[in-house]
Amino acid sequence: MIAERSWVAPGSLQRVWHKIGVKVWNTVSETWYLGFTSFGGPPVHFKIFHDKFVQKLQWIDEQLYQELFSVCQAFSGPGSTKMLYCINLIHDGFLAAVLGFLIWSVPGALGMLGLAIGISNIGETLPRPVYALLSGLNAATVGIVALAAVQLAQKAITDKLTRTLVFLGAAAGLLYNALWYFPVLMLIAGIISIIFDFRWLHRPVKFIVGIPSRLRGKITGRQPDATAPEAGIELPERPAQPDPEPEQAKATSSTVTDAARQRLPSTQQDAASASAGDNNSHDSASERIIPPSHQLTALSWQAGIGLIVAFLVSFVVIVTLRGALDTPPLLYRLFANLYLAGTIIFGGGPVVIPLLREYIVFEGWVSPRDFLIGLALIQSFPGPNFNFAVYLGALTASNFGYHPALGALLGFLGIFLPGLITVHGTMGVWGAIRNRRTVKSALRGVNAAAVGLIYTAVYRLWGIGWIDEGFTNGKSLAEDPWWVVVTATSYVGGAWYGVSPPVAIVLGAVLGLIRYAVVDA
């Protein structure tokens, strides 16, 4: 008996290690190059992830991708980084998710550290060709982000409501900018979607619209025809369709379910068959193709809530110490500021720029010129834009006599940890609530509003994209037709000719240098 146990245990352990090795290899083999080639910022990253993990590898299906997009945009932290983390977490587990995050973020972080070391050793002004090159990078990036926003909007828009929410989200994001504003916009969009899908205002609106006809009926002594449509404004009601016969309805539902099951990953097809009967009873507001109800990760919803609570406790402790200490060390203040920024940044790229300027430049740690140079170059770096905090942390440490790598590490941990911890806990809760009808309906609105907010990144980058030695704080690209042409070239190249973002970035830099040679040299 003892010999049998000693023989089984190594085999079981070997199978465990083999399983772990397969998952790690999945992550390494499919994501090793993303940290080097994913240019263009979060909007482009979402498109890259969709093409790779939904269409090519089929690790997740379209519906789950849209859910993850909504969750990652609705909560704080770097949206595209959280998306990649969640995809690896769902497909291969926690170790693969952490490894995928490091593969994704470290190359760009090392590049930003090197840039910070270089910037800290240059003079107050840069050669004018460098400003021209940076402006070309910015102009090309604007075109890439605009194209990604359009492509994501095409996927998010499924009806008139989502089309309206995309437009209103973009318009609202352009008109105002505050820390609390973006999450409130997405919350409102989710509520509007629920109200629309469940027709909560149908009867009150119909009653109000019918008041004039009822008053006319009382005055003339005639009762309004109950079968006639109400006079007044036409309600945004879905067109009525005759109910099919029971057998026909069952056959139709079975056909839809079979088609949906064929589009699911093979590991989910059996569960889809088991849940098909439940889906048949849902109305048109919930008949979208939803992956079967199952726990997305090994983390339970109770553990997920516990992880989120533990993070909130750490956040309160760090922020409280930051304010309570009379003279906190500079590096602690740096970490606390970036930890705070990583916690309260909702909406990703459009918000991170002004917030980091407030928490770093306004503290006097980094000059406005160095901030703007880093901002221009981070757009041309692969990987997450939140690596900008690595650049700012390294510059802060260098400017005050510390080693730049120490500031870079504090910036990296401070900006990324809040979003990754909270999204990991959220995945535990999400597996328990994702198939509720109200949740699915709310996600539809949140997703549309989040896509609309991507257009704010286009607007803000456009407004500060042109830099030169006379205006190092940035000017609008619209003030010179050349930059407008560079932006349009980047957009058209990607939309019509399949030019990849890295090639478009390089082309923008070359066009910037050409402008300098023709106009300024």
Short mmCIF file of C-alpha atoms in Angstrom, two decimals:
data_model
loop_
_atom_site.label_atom_id
_atom_site.label_comp_id
_atom_site.label_asym_id
_atom_site.label_seq_id
_atom_site.Cartn_x
_atom_site.Cartn_y
_atom_site.Cartn_z
CA MET A 1 0.00 0.00 0.00
CA ILE A 2 2.80 2.37 0.88
CA ALA A 3 4.59 1.60 -2.36
CA GLU A 4 1.40 2.24 -4.32
CA ARG A 5 0.98 5.66 -2.70
CA SER A 6 4.58 6.61 -3.38
CA TRP A 7 4.03 5.66 -7.01
CA VAL A 8 0.73 7.59 -7.47
CA ALA A 9 1.80 10.80 -5.79
CA PRO A 10 4.64 11.62 -8.21
CA GLY A 11 2.34 10.93 -11.15
CA SER A 12 -0.32 13.25 -9.78
CA LEU A 13 2.29 15.89 -9.05
CA GLN A 14 3.66 15.47 -12.55
CA ARG A 15 0.20 15.99 -14.04
CA VAL A 16 -0.26 19.13 -11.96
CA TRP A 17 3.06 20.54 -13.11
CA HIS A 18 2.30 19.58 -16.68
CA LYS A 19 -1.03 21.39 -16.48
CA ILE A 20 0.65 24.49 -15.05
CA GLY A 21 3.32 24.31 -17.72
CA VAL A 22 0.71 24.15 -20.48
CA LYS A 23 -1.07 27.23 -19.11
CA VAL A 24 2.17 29.17 -18.74
CA TRP A 25 3.18 28.22 -22.27
CA ASN A 26 -0.22 29.36 -23.55
CA THR A 27 0.35 32.76 -22.02
CA VAL A 28 3.97 33.13 -23.11
CA SER A 29 3.47 31.89 -26.66
CA GLU A 30 0.41 34.03 -27.35
CA THR A 31 1.31 37.27 -25.54
CA TRP A 32 5.12 37.53 -25.57
CA TYR A 33 5.17 40.03 -28.44
CA LEU A 34 2.20 42.21 -27.39
CA GLY A 35 4.31 44.31 -25.04
CA PHE A 36 6.58 45.18 -27.99
CA THR A 37 4.06 45.70 -30.80
CA SER A 38 0.83 47.09 -29.28
CA PHE A 39 1.08 50.78 -30.16
CA GLY A 40 -1.67 53.39 -30.08
CA GLY A 41 -3.01 53.28 -26.54
CA PRO A 42 -6.09 51.59 -25.01
CA PRO A 43 -8.55 52.02 -27.92
CA VAL A 44 -6.15 50.25 -30.26
CA HIS A 45 -5.30 47.64 -27.62
CA PHE A 46 -8.97 46.67 -27.28
CA LYS A 47 -9.13 46.12 -31.03
CA ILE A 48 -5.95 44.01 -30.95
CA PHE A 49 -7.33 41.86 -28.12
CA HIS A 50 -10.62 41.36 -29.94
CA ASP A 51 -8.92 40.24 -33.14
CA LYS A 52 -6.57 37.88 -31.31
CA PHE A 53 -8.51 36.37 -28.42
CA VAL A 54 -12.04 36.43 -29.85
CA GLN A 55 -11.66 35.93 -33.58
CA LYS A 56 -8.37 34.03 -33.90
CA LEU A 57 -7.81 32.03 -30.70
CA GLN A 58 -11.46 31.95 -29.51
CA TRP A 59 -10.39 32.00 -25.86
CA ILE A 60 -13.58 33.97 -25.14
CA ASP A 61 -16.64 34.71 -27.25
CA GLU A 62 -18.01 38.05 -28.45
CA GLN A 63 -20.50 38.44 -25.61
CA LEU A 64 -17.95 37.79 -22.88
CA TYR A 65 -15.54 40.19 -24.58
CA GLN A 66 -18.18 42.94 -24.49
CA GLU A 67 -18.86 42.18 -20.83
CA LEU A 68 -15.18 42.40 -19.93
CA PHE A 69 -14.84 45.63 -21.90
CA SER A 70 -17.69 47.17 -19.92
CA VAL A 71 -16.36 45.98 -16.56
CA CYS A 72 -12.80 47.12 -17.27
CA GLN A 73 -13.99 50.56 -18.42
CA ALA A 74 -16.54 51.02 -15.65
CA PHE A 75 -14.04 50.57 -12.80
CA SER A 76 -10.82 52.36 -11.96
CA GLY A 77 -7.42 51.58 -13.40
CA PRO A 78 -5.88 50.88 -16.83
CA GLY A 79 -8.66 49.51 -19.02
CA SER A 80 -6.71 47.57 -21.65
CA THR A 81 -4.28 46.12 -19.08
CA LYS A 82 -7.19 44.86 -16.99
CA MET A 83 -8.78 43.39 -20.10
CA LEU A 84 -5.67 41.32 -20.91
CA TYR A 85 -5.36 40.31 -17.26
CA CYS A 86 -8.98 39.09 -17.16
CA ILE A 87 -8.69 37.16 -20.44
CA ASN A 88 -5.65 35.26 -19.17
CA LEU A 89 -7.28 34.81 -15.76
CA ILE A 90 -10.38 33.24 -17.27
CA HIS A 91 -8.52 31.04 -19.73
CA ASP A 92 -5.49 29.88 -17.74
CA GLY A 93 -5.77 31.08 -14.14
CA PHE A 94 -4.09 33.49 -11.75
CA LEU A 95 -0.44 32.61 -12.47
CA ALA A 96 -1.00 33.08 -16.20
CA ALA A 97 -2.78 36.39 -15.58
CA VAL A 98 0.13 37.80 -13.55
CA LEU A 99 2.67 36.51 -16.06
CA GLY A 100 0.68 37.97 -18.96
CA PHE A 101 0.52 41.33 -17.19
CA LEU A 102 4.30 41.42 -16.70
CA ILE A 103 4.98 40.39 -20.31
CA TRP A 104 2.57 43.11 -21.43
CA SER A 105 3.76 45.98 -19.25
CA VAL A 106 7.45 45.54 -18.45
CA PRO A 107 8.92 46.25 -21.94
CA GLY A 108 7.24 49.65 -22.14
CA ALA A 109 8.09 50.36 -18.50
CA LEU A 110 11.78 49.71 -19.15
CA GLY A 111 11.62 51.98 -22.19
CA MET A 112 10.06 54.77 -20.13
CA LEU A 113 12.73 54.33 -17.46
CA GLY A 114 15.44 54.73 -20.10
CA LEU A 115 13.66 57.80 -21.48
CA ALA A 116 13.48 59.36 -18.01
CA ILE A 117 17.21 58.82 -17.48
CA GLY A 118 17.90 60.49 -20.83
CA ILE A 119 15.58 63.44 -20.19
CA SER A 120 17.12 64.07 -16.78
CA ASN A 121 20.50 64.62 -18.46
CA ILE A 122 19.53 67.08 -21.19
CA GLY A 123 19.28 70.87 -21.12
CA GLU A 124 16.23 73.09 -20.92
CA THR A 125 15.57 73.08 -24.66
CA LEU A 126 15.57 70.36 -27.27
CA PRO A 127 16.70 70.60 -30.91
CA ARG A 128 13.81 71.68 -33.13
CA PRO A 129 13.91 68.46 -35.20
CA VAL A 130 13.11 66.58 -32.00
CA TYR A 131 10.01 68.74 -31.43
CA ALA A 132 8.96 68.09 -35.03
CA LEU A 133 9.39 64.35 -34.58
CA LEU A 134 7.34 64.39 -31.33
CA SER A 135 4.56 66.37 -33.01
CA GLY A 136 4.48 63.86 -35.87
CA LEU A 137 4.15 61.03 -33.35
CA ASN A 138 1.26 62.80 -31.65
CA ALA A 139 -0.55 63.52 -34.93
CA ALA A 140 -0.24 59.90 -36.10
CA THR A 141 -1.45 58.63 -32.72
CA VAL A 142 -4.57 60.77 -32.92
CA GLY A 143 -5.46 59.15 -36.24
CA ILE A 144 -4.89 55.64 -34.84
CA VAL A 145 -7.01 56.30 -31.75
CA ALA A 146 -9.79 57.85 -33.85
CA LEU A 147 -9.90 54.77 -36.08
CA ALA A 148 -10.00 52.44 -33.07
CA ALA A 149 -12.85 54.48 -31.57
CA VAL A 150 -14.87 54.19 -34.77
CA GLN A 151 -14.28 50.43 -35.00
CA LEU A 152 -15.23 49.85 -31.36
CA ALA A 153 -18.34 51.97 -31.80
CA GLN A 154 -19.44 49.81 -34.72
CA LYS A 155 -19.37 46.78 -32.44
CA ALA A 156 -21.01 48.51 -29.48
CA ILE A 157 -23.92 49.91 -31.50
CA THR A 158 -26.70 47.33 -31.78
CA ASP A 159 -29.79 49.55 -31.93
CA LYS A 160 -30.93 53.17 -31.70
CA LEU A 161 -30.46 53.28 -27.92
CA THR A 162 -26.79 52.24 -28.01
CA ARG A 163 -26.16 54.58 -30.95
CA THR A 164 -27.60 57.43 -28.89
CA LEU A 165 -25.57 56.50 -25.80
CA VAL A 166 -22.32 56.38 -27.78
CA PHE A 167 -23.00 59.87 -29.09
CA LEU A 168 -24.10 61.28 -25.73
CA GLY A 169 -21.14 59.68 -23.93
CA ALA A 170 -18.71 61.26 -26.38
CA ALA A 171 -20.46 64.65 -26.22
CA ALA A 172 -20.61 64.67 -22.42
CA GLY A 173 -16.95 63.66 -22.14
CA LEU A 174 -15.89 66.50 -24.42
CA LEU A 175 -17.86 69.13 -22.53
CA TYR A 176 -16.60 68.45 -19.02
CA ASN A 177 -13.78 66.63 -17.24
CA ALA A 178 -13.61 65.64 -13.57
CA LEU A 179 -12.62 62.60 -11.52
CA TRP A 180 -16.18 61.73 -10.56
CA TYR A 181 -17.66 62.53 -13.95
CA PHE A 182 -16.81 59.50 -16.11
CA PRO A 183 -18.03 56.79 -13.70
CA VAL A 184 -21.25 58.75 -13.17
CA LEU A 185 -21.80 58.96 -16.94
CA MET A 186 -21.40 55.20 -17.33
CA LEU A 187 -23.71 54.56 -14.36
CA ILE A 188 -26.39 56.79 -15.89
CA ALA A 189 -26.02 54.99 -19.24
CA GLY A 190 -26.53 51.63 -17.54
CA ILE A 191 -29.68 52.88 -15.78
CA ILE A 192 -31.06 54.31 -19.03
CA SER A 193 -30.49 50.97 -20.76
CA ILE A 194 -32.37 49.10 -18.02
CA ILE A 195 -35.28 51.54 -18.18
CA PHE A 196 -35.44 51.23 -21.95
CA ASP A 197 -35.15 47.44 -22.13
CA PHE A 198 -37.70 46.79 -19.39
CA ARG A 199 -40.06 49.58 -20.56
CA TRP A 200 -40.41 51.03 -17.09
CA LEU A 201 -41.54 54.37 -18.51
CA HIS A 202 -43.80 52.91 -21.19
CA ARG A 203 -47.09 53.25 -19.33
CA PRO A 204 -46.41 56.66 -17.70
CA VAL A 205 -45.35 58.15 -21.03
CA LYS A 206 -48.32 56.60 -22.81
CA PHE A 207 -50.64 58.01 -20.14
CA ILE A 208 -49.17 61.52 -20.45
CA VAL A 209 -49.25 61.44 -24.25
CA GLY A 210 -52.90 60.37 -24.19
CA ILE A 211 -54.09 63.23 -21.93
CA PRO A 212 -55.04 65.60 -24.81
CA SER A 213 -57.19 62.97 -26.51
CA ARG A 214 -58.97 62.15 -23.26
CA LEU A 215 -59.65 65.82 -22.60
CA ARG A 216 -61.07 66.23 -26.09
CA GLY A 217 -63.27 63.20 -25.49
CA LYS A 218 -64.69 64.72 -22.31
CA ILE A 219 -65.38 68.03 -24.02
CA THR A 220 -67.12 66.47 -27.03
CA GLY A 221 -68.78 63.72 -25.00
CA ARG A 222 -67.01 60.98 -27.00
CA GLN A 223 -64.84 58.33 -25.48
CA PRO A 224 -61.51 57.68 -27.20
CA ASP A 225 -61.38 54.49 -29.21
CA ALA A 226 -59.57 51.93 -27.10
CA THR A 227 -58.33 50.14 -30.20
CA ALA A 228 -56.97 53.28 -31.89
CA PRO A 229 -53.43 54.40 -31.25
CA GLU A 230 -52.89 57.24 -28.80
CA ALA A 231 -52.55 60.65 -30.35
CA GLY A 232 -49.37 62.61 -29.78
CA ILE A 233 -45.74 61.67 -29.79
CA GLU A 234 -44.87 58.26 -31.17
CA LEU A 235 -43.36 56.11 -28.46
CA PRO A 236 -39.98 54.42 -29.04
CA GLU A 237 -41.66 51.02 -28.86
CA ARG A 238 -40.37 47.97 -30.58
CA PRO A 239 -42.55 46.82 -33.48
CA ALA A 240 -45.02 44.20 -32.44
CA GLN A 241 -44.58 40.75 -33.90
CA PRO A 242 -47.10 37.91 -33.85
CA ASP A 243 -46.39 35.20 -31.35
CA PRO A 244 -45.31 32.01 -33.07
CA GLU A 245 -47.05 28.72 -32.45
CA PRO A 246 -45.59 26.81 -29.49
CA GLU A 247 -43.93 24.21 -31.71
CA GLN A 248 -42.57 26.89 -34.05
CA ALA A 249 -41.26 28.96 -31.13
CA LYS A 250 -39.54 25.93 -29.68
CA ALA A 251 -37.93 25.06 -33.01
CA THR A 252 -36.79 28.64 -33.58
CA SER A 253 -35.32 28.89 -30.08
CA SER A 254 -33.55 25.57 -30.54
CA THR A 255 -32.06 26.77 -33.82
CA VAL A 256 -30.80 30.01 -32.21
CA THR A 257 -29.35 28.11 -29.30
CA ASP A 258 -27.54 25.66 -31.60
CA ALA A 259 -26.09 28.53 -33.64
CA ALA A 260 -24.99 30.30 -30.47
CA ARG A 261 -23.43 27.11 -29.12
CA GLN A 262 -21.37 26.67 -32.27
CA ARG A 263 -19.85 30.12 -31.77
CA LEU A 264 -18.83 29.38 -28.18
CA PRO A 265 -15.42 27.97 -27.30
CA SER A 266 -15.43 24.17 -27.20
CA THR A 267 -15.05 24.11 -23.41
CA GLN A 268 -18.32 25.99 -23.03
CA GLN A 269 -20.51 24.11 -25.51
CA ASP A 270 -21.75 21.46 -23.07
CA ALA A 271 -22.71 24.08 -20.52
CA ALA A 272 -24.48 26.03 -23.25
CA SER A 273 -26.64 23.00 -24.03
CA ALA A 274 -27.61 22.68 -20.38
CA SER A 275 -28.64 26.31 -20.09
CA ALA A 276 -30.51 26.54 -23.41
CA GLY A 277 -33.90 25.80 -21.86
CA ASP A 278 -33.63 28.67 -19.39
CA ASN A 279 -32.82 31.16 -22.13
CA ASN A 280 -36.00 30.35 -24.07
CA SER A 281 -38.18 32.10 -21.48
CA HIS A 282 -36.44 35.46 -21.76
CA ASP A 283 -37.95 38.29 -23.77
CA SER A 284 -36.26 40.26 -26.54
CA ALA A 285 -34.38 42.41 -24.04
CA SER A 286 -32.34 39.38 -22.95
CA GLU A 287 -32.18 37.13 -26.01
CA ARG A 288 -28.61 38.12 -26.83
CA ILE A 289 -26.04 35.35 -27.06
CA ILE A 290 -24.81 35.01 -23.49
CA PRO A 291 -22.14 32.52 -22.44
CA PRO A 292 -23.48 29.88 -20.06
CA SER A 293 -23.69 30.67 -16.37
CA HIS A 294 -20.51 29.45 -14.75
CA GLN A 295 -17.85 30.73 -12.39
CA LEU A 296 -15.41 32.68 -14.50
CA THR A 297 -12.49 32.15 -12.12
CA ALA A 298 -11.59 29.93 -9.17
CA LEU A 299 -12.32 32.89 -6.90
CA SER A 300 -15.74 32.78 -5.23
CA TRP A 301 -17.91 35.87 -4.93
CA GLN A 302 -17.30 35.94 -1.16
CA ALA A 303 -13.54 35.91 -1.68
CA GLY A 304 -13.94 38.55 -4.38
CA ILE A 305 -15.75 40.88 -2.02
CA GLY A 306 -13.13 40.19 0.66
CA LEU A 307 -10.33 41.12 -1.74
CA ILE A 308 -12.04 44.38 -2.69
CA VAL A 309 -12.60 45.25 0.99
CA ALA A 310 -8.94 44.50 1.80
CA PHE A 311 -7.86 46.82 -1.00
CA LEU A 312 -10.12 49.61 0.28
CA VAL A 313 -8.56 49.23 3.73
CA SER A 314 -5.07 49.54 2.25
CA PHE A 315 -6.16 52.60 0.30
CA VAL A 316 -7.51 54.30 3.43
CA VAL A 317 -4.34 53.51 5.40
CA ILE A 318 -1.98 54.83 2.69
CA VAL A 319 -3.95 58.03 2.08
CA THR A 320 -4.43 58.66 5.81
CA LEU A 321 -0.71 58.32 6.53
CA ARG A 322 0.03 60.63 3.62
CA GLY A 323 -2.05 63.36 5.21
CA ALA A 324 -1.24 62.65 8.86
CA LEU A 325 2.55 62.73 8.68
CA ASP A 326 4.03 66.21 9.02
CA THR A 327 6.94 65.61 6.64
CA PRO A 328 6.45 62.29 4.85
CA PRO A 329 9.43 61.09 2.80
CA LEU A 330 9.36 62.13 -0.85
CA LEU A 331 9.30 58.56 -2.16
CA TYR A 332 6.36 57.70 0.10
CA ARG A 333 4.48 60.76 -1.12
CA LEU A 334 5.25 59.72 -4.70
CA PHE A 335 3.91 56.20 -4.14
CA ALA A 336 0.85 57.49 -2.24
CA ASN A 337 0.01 60.00 -4.99
CA LEU A 338 0.24 57.38 -7.71
CA TYR A 339 -1.66 54.79 -5.62
CA LEU A 340 -4.38 57.39 -5.19
CA ALA A 341 -4.32 58.16 -8.92
CA GLY A 342 -4.55 54.46 -9.82
CA THR A 343 -7.57 54.14 -7.54
CA ILE A 344 -9.61 57.09 -8.74
CA ILE A 345 -8.80 57.11 -12.48
CA PHE A 346 -12.00 56.04 -14.22
CA GLY A 347 -12.09 56.06 -18.00
CA GLY A 348 -8.39 55.28 -18.58
CA GLY A 349 -6.41 57.40 -21.04
CA PRO A 350 -8.62 60.51 -21.24
CA VAL A 351 -8.35 61.01 -17.47
CA VAL A 352 -4.84 59.84 -16.64
CA ILE A 353 -3.14 62.78 -18.40
CA PRO A 354 -4.62 65.71 -16.43
CA LEU A 355 -4.65 63.73 -13.18
CA LEU A 356 -0.98 62.80 -13.31
CA ARG A 357 -0.13 66.38 -14.20
CA GLU A 358 -1.95 67.50 -11.06
CA TYR A 359 -0.32 64.91 -8.79
CA ILE A 360 3.24 65.21 -10.18
CA VAL A 361 3.79 68.50 -11.99
CA PHE A 362 1.76 70.65 -9.59
CA GLU A 363 3.79 69.16 -6.72
CA GLY A 364 6.91 70.62 -8.36
CA TRP A 365 8.54 67.23 -8.90
CA VAL A 366 8.65 67.28 -12.73
CA SER A 367 8.73 70.30 -15.08
CA PRO A 368 5.85 70.92 -17.53
CA ARG A 369 8.23 70.52 -20.47
CA ASP A 370 9.46 67.11 -19.33
CA PHE A 371 5.88 66.05 -18.66
CA LEU A 372 4.81 66.94 -22.19
CA ILE A 373 7.81 65.23 -23.79
CA GLY A 374 6.93 62.04 -21.93
CA LEU A 375 3.31 62.42 -22.94
CA ALA A 376 4.27 62.64 -26.61
CA LEU A 377 6.56 59.62 -26.46
CA ILE A 378 4.25 57.37 -24.42
CA GLN A 379 1.82 57.51 -27.35
CA SER A 380 4.50 55.96 -29.55
CA PHE A 381 5.56 53.35 -26.99
CA PRO A 382 4.02 49.88 -27.01
CA GLY A 383 2.03 48.55 -24.10
CA PRO A 384 -0.10 50.38 -21.53
CA ASN A 385 -0.20 54.18 -21.39
CA PHE A 386 -0.15 53.91 -17.59
CA ASN A 387 3.59 53.27 -17.95
CA PHE A 388 3.69 57.07 -18.09
CA ALA A 389 3.71 56.87 -14.27
CA VAL A 390 6.99 54.91 -14.50
CA TYR A 391 8.54 57.79 -16.44
CA LEU A 392 7.25 60.37 -13.96
CA GLY A 393 8.36 58.32 -10.96
CA ALA A 394 11.87 57.87 -12.38
CA LEU A 395 12.18 61.60 -13.15
CA THR A 396 10.93 62.54 -9.69
CA ALA A 397 13.47 60.29 -7.99
CA SER A 398 16.29 61.51 -10.24
CA ASN A 399 15.45 65.18 -9.69
CA PHE A 400 15.73 64.74 -5.91
CA GLY A 401 18.88 62.63 -5.79
CA TYR A 402 17.43 59.11 -5.67
CA HIS A 403 18.10 56.33 -8.14
CA PRO A 404 15.65 56.57 -11.07
CA ALA A 405 14.92 52.82 -10.96
CA LEU A 406 13.54 53.16 -7.42
CA GLY A 407 11.11 55.88 -8.47
CA ALA A 408 10.18 53.87 -11.56
CA LEU A 409 9.34 50.81 -9.44
CA LEU A 410 7.21 52.85 -7.04
CA GLY A 411 5.40 54.46 -9.96
CA PHE A 412 4.80 51.05 -11.58
CA LEU A 413 3.35 49.50 -8.42
CA GLY A 414 1.37 52.56 -7.40
CA ILE A 415 -0.42 53.05 -10.72
CA PHE A 416 -1.12 49.38 -11.60
CA LEU A 417 -1.86 47.61 -8.30
CA PRO A 418 -5.24 49.26 -7.50
CA GLY A 419 -6.81 48.37 -10.84
CA LEU A 420 -5.49 44.80 -10.92
CA ILE A 421 -6.54 44.01 -7.35
CA THR A 422 -10.04 45.40 -7.76
CA VAL A 423 -10.64 43.75 -11.16
CA HIS A 424 -9.50 40.38 -9.77
CA GLY A 425 -12.00 40.70 -6.94
CA THR A 426 -14.65 41.90 -9.38
CA MET A 427 -14.23 38.76 -11.50
CA GLY A 428 -15.16 36.66 -8.49
CA VAL A 429 -18.37 38.64 -7.99
CA TRP A 430 -19.03 38.89 -11.71
CA GLY A 431 -19.30 35.15 -12.20
CA ALA A 432 -22.27 35.11 -9.80
CA ILE A 433 -24.27 37.99 -11.27
CA ARG A 434 -23.39 38.19 -14.97
CA ASN A 435 -26.43 36.26 -16.21
CA ARG A 436 -29.02 38.39 -14.44
CA ARG A 437 -31.24 40.19 -16.92
CA THR A 438 -30.79 43.59 -15.29
CA VAL A 439 -27.02 43.19 -15.30
CA LYS A 440 -26.95 42.25 -18.99
CA SER A 441 -29.15 45.21 -19.83
CA ALA A 442 -27.05 47.64 -17.79
CA LEU A 443 -23.86 46.39 -19.44
CA ARG A 444 -25.27 47.26 -22.83
CA GLY A 445 -25.54 50.91 -21.81
CA VAL A 446 -22.24 51.02 -19.92
CA ASN A 447 -20.44 49.54 -22.92
CA ALA A 448 -21.91 52.13 -25.30
CA ALA A 449 -21.05 55.06 -23.02
CA ALA A 450 -17.50 53.75 -22.46
CA VAL A 451 -16.93 53.58 -26.21
CA GLY A 452 -18.22 57.13 -26.55
CA LEU A 453 -15.73 58.32 -23.95
CA ILE A 454 -12.86 57.05 -26.10
CA TYR A 455 -13.53 59.96 -28.42
CA THR A 456 -12.49 62.30 -25.60
CA ALA A 457 -8.95 60.90 -25.88
CA VAL A 458 -8.93 61.96 -29.54
CA TYR A 459 -10.04 65.45 -28.60
CA ARG A 460 -7.55 65.93 -25.75
CA LEU A 461 -4.56 64.60 -27.67
CA TRP A 462 -5.56 66.76 -30.62
CA GLY A 463 -5.58 69.85 -28.41
CA ILE A 464 -1.97 69.48 -27.15
CA GLY A 465 -0.34 67.51 -29.96
CA TRP A 466 1.83 70.18 -31.57
CA ILE A 467 4.88 71.14 -29.52
CA ASP A 468 7.84 73.33 -30.35
CA GLU A 469 10.42 75.35 -28.45
CA GLY A 470 8.08 78.35 -28.41
CA PHE A 471 5.12 76.47 -26.90
CA THR A 472 6.31 73.44 -24.97
CA ASN A 473 2.95 73.14 -23.21
CA GLY A 474 1.38 72.08 -26.52
CA LYS A 475 -0.94 73.59 -29.12
CA SER A 476 -3.78 72.22 -31.20
CA LEU A 477 -2.84 70.18 -34.25
CA ALA A 478 -5.54 72.09 -36.13
CA GLU A 479 -3.35 75.23 -36.18
CA ASP A 480 -1.15 73.75 -38.90
CA PRO A 481 -2.66 71.91 -41.89
CA TRP A 482 0.39 69.65 -42.07
CA TRP A 483 -0.51 67.95 -38.78
CA VAL A 484 -4.10 67.57 -39.94
CA VAL A 485 -2.81 65.74 -43.03
CA VAL A 486 -0.58 63.51 -40.87
CA THR A 487 -3.56 62.60 -38.68
CA ALA A 488 -5.74 61.91 -41.73
CA THR A 489 -2.97 59.81 -43.30
CA SER A 490 -2.75 57.67 -40.18
CA TYR A 491 -6.51 57.18 -40.07
CA VAL A 492 -6.97 56.44 -43.79
CA GLY A 493 -3.92 54.19 -43.87
CA GLY A 494 -5.34 52.00 -41.14
CA ALA A 495 -8.96 52.07 -42.35
CA TRP A 496 -8.45 51.62 -46.10
CA TYR A 497 -5.00 50.12 -46.62
CA GLY A 498 -4.46 48.00 -43.52
CA VAL A 499 -1.45 49.96 -42.25
CA SER A 500 -0.55 48.63 -38.79
CA PRO A 501 -0.21 51.05 -35.84
CA PRO A 502 3.59 50.65 -35.53
CA VAL A 503 4.05 51.53 -39.21
CA ALA A 504 1.66 54.48 -38.87
CA ILE A 505 3.63 55.76 -35.85
CA VAL A 506 6.92 55.59 -37.74
CA LEU A 507 5.34 57.27 -40.76
CA GLY A 508 4.08 60.09 -38.53
CA ALA A 509 7.57 60.66 -37.15
CA VAL A 510 9.04 60.75 -40.68
CA LEU A 511 6.38 63.24 -41.83
CA GLY A 512 7.19 65.42 -38.83
CA LEU A 513 10.85 65.51 -39.81
CA ILE A 514 9.89 66.27 -43.43
CA ARG A 515 7.88 69.28 -42.23
CA TYR A 516 10.89 70.55 -40.30
CA ALA A 517 13.17 70.12 -43.34
CA VAL A 518 10.74 71.98 -45.62
CA VAL A 519 9.39 74.72 -43.34
CA ASP A 520 11.77 75.30 -40.41
CA ALA A 521 15.23 74.25 -41.55
#
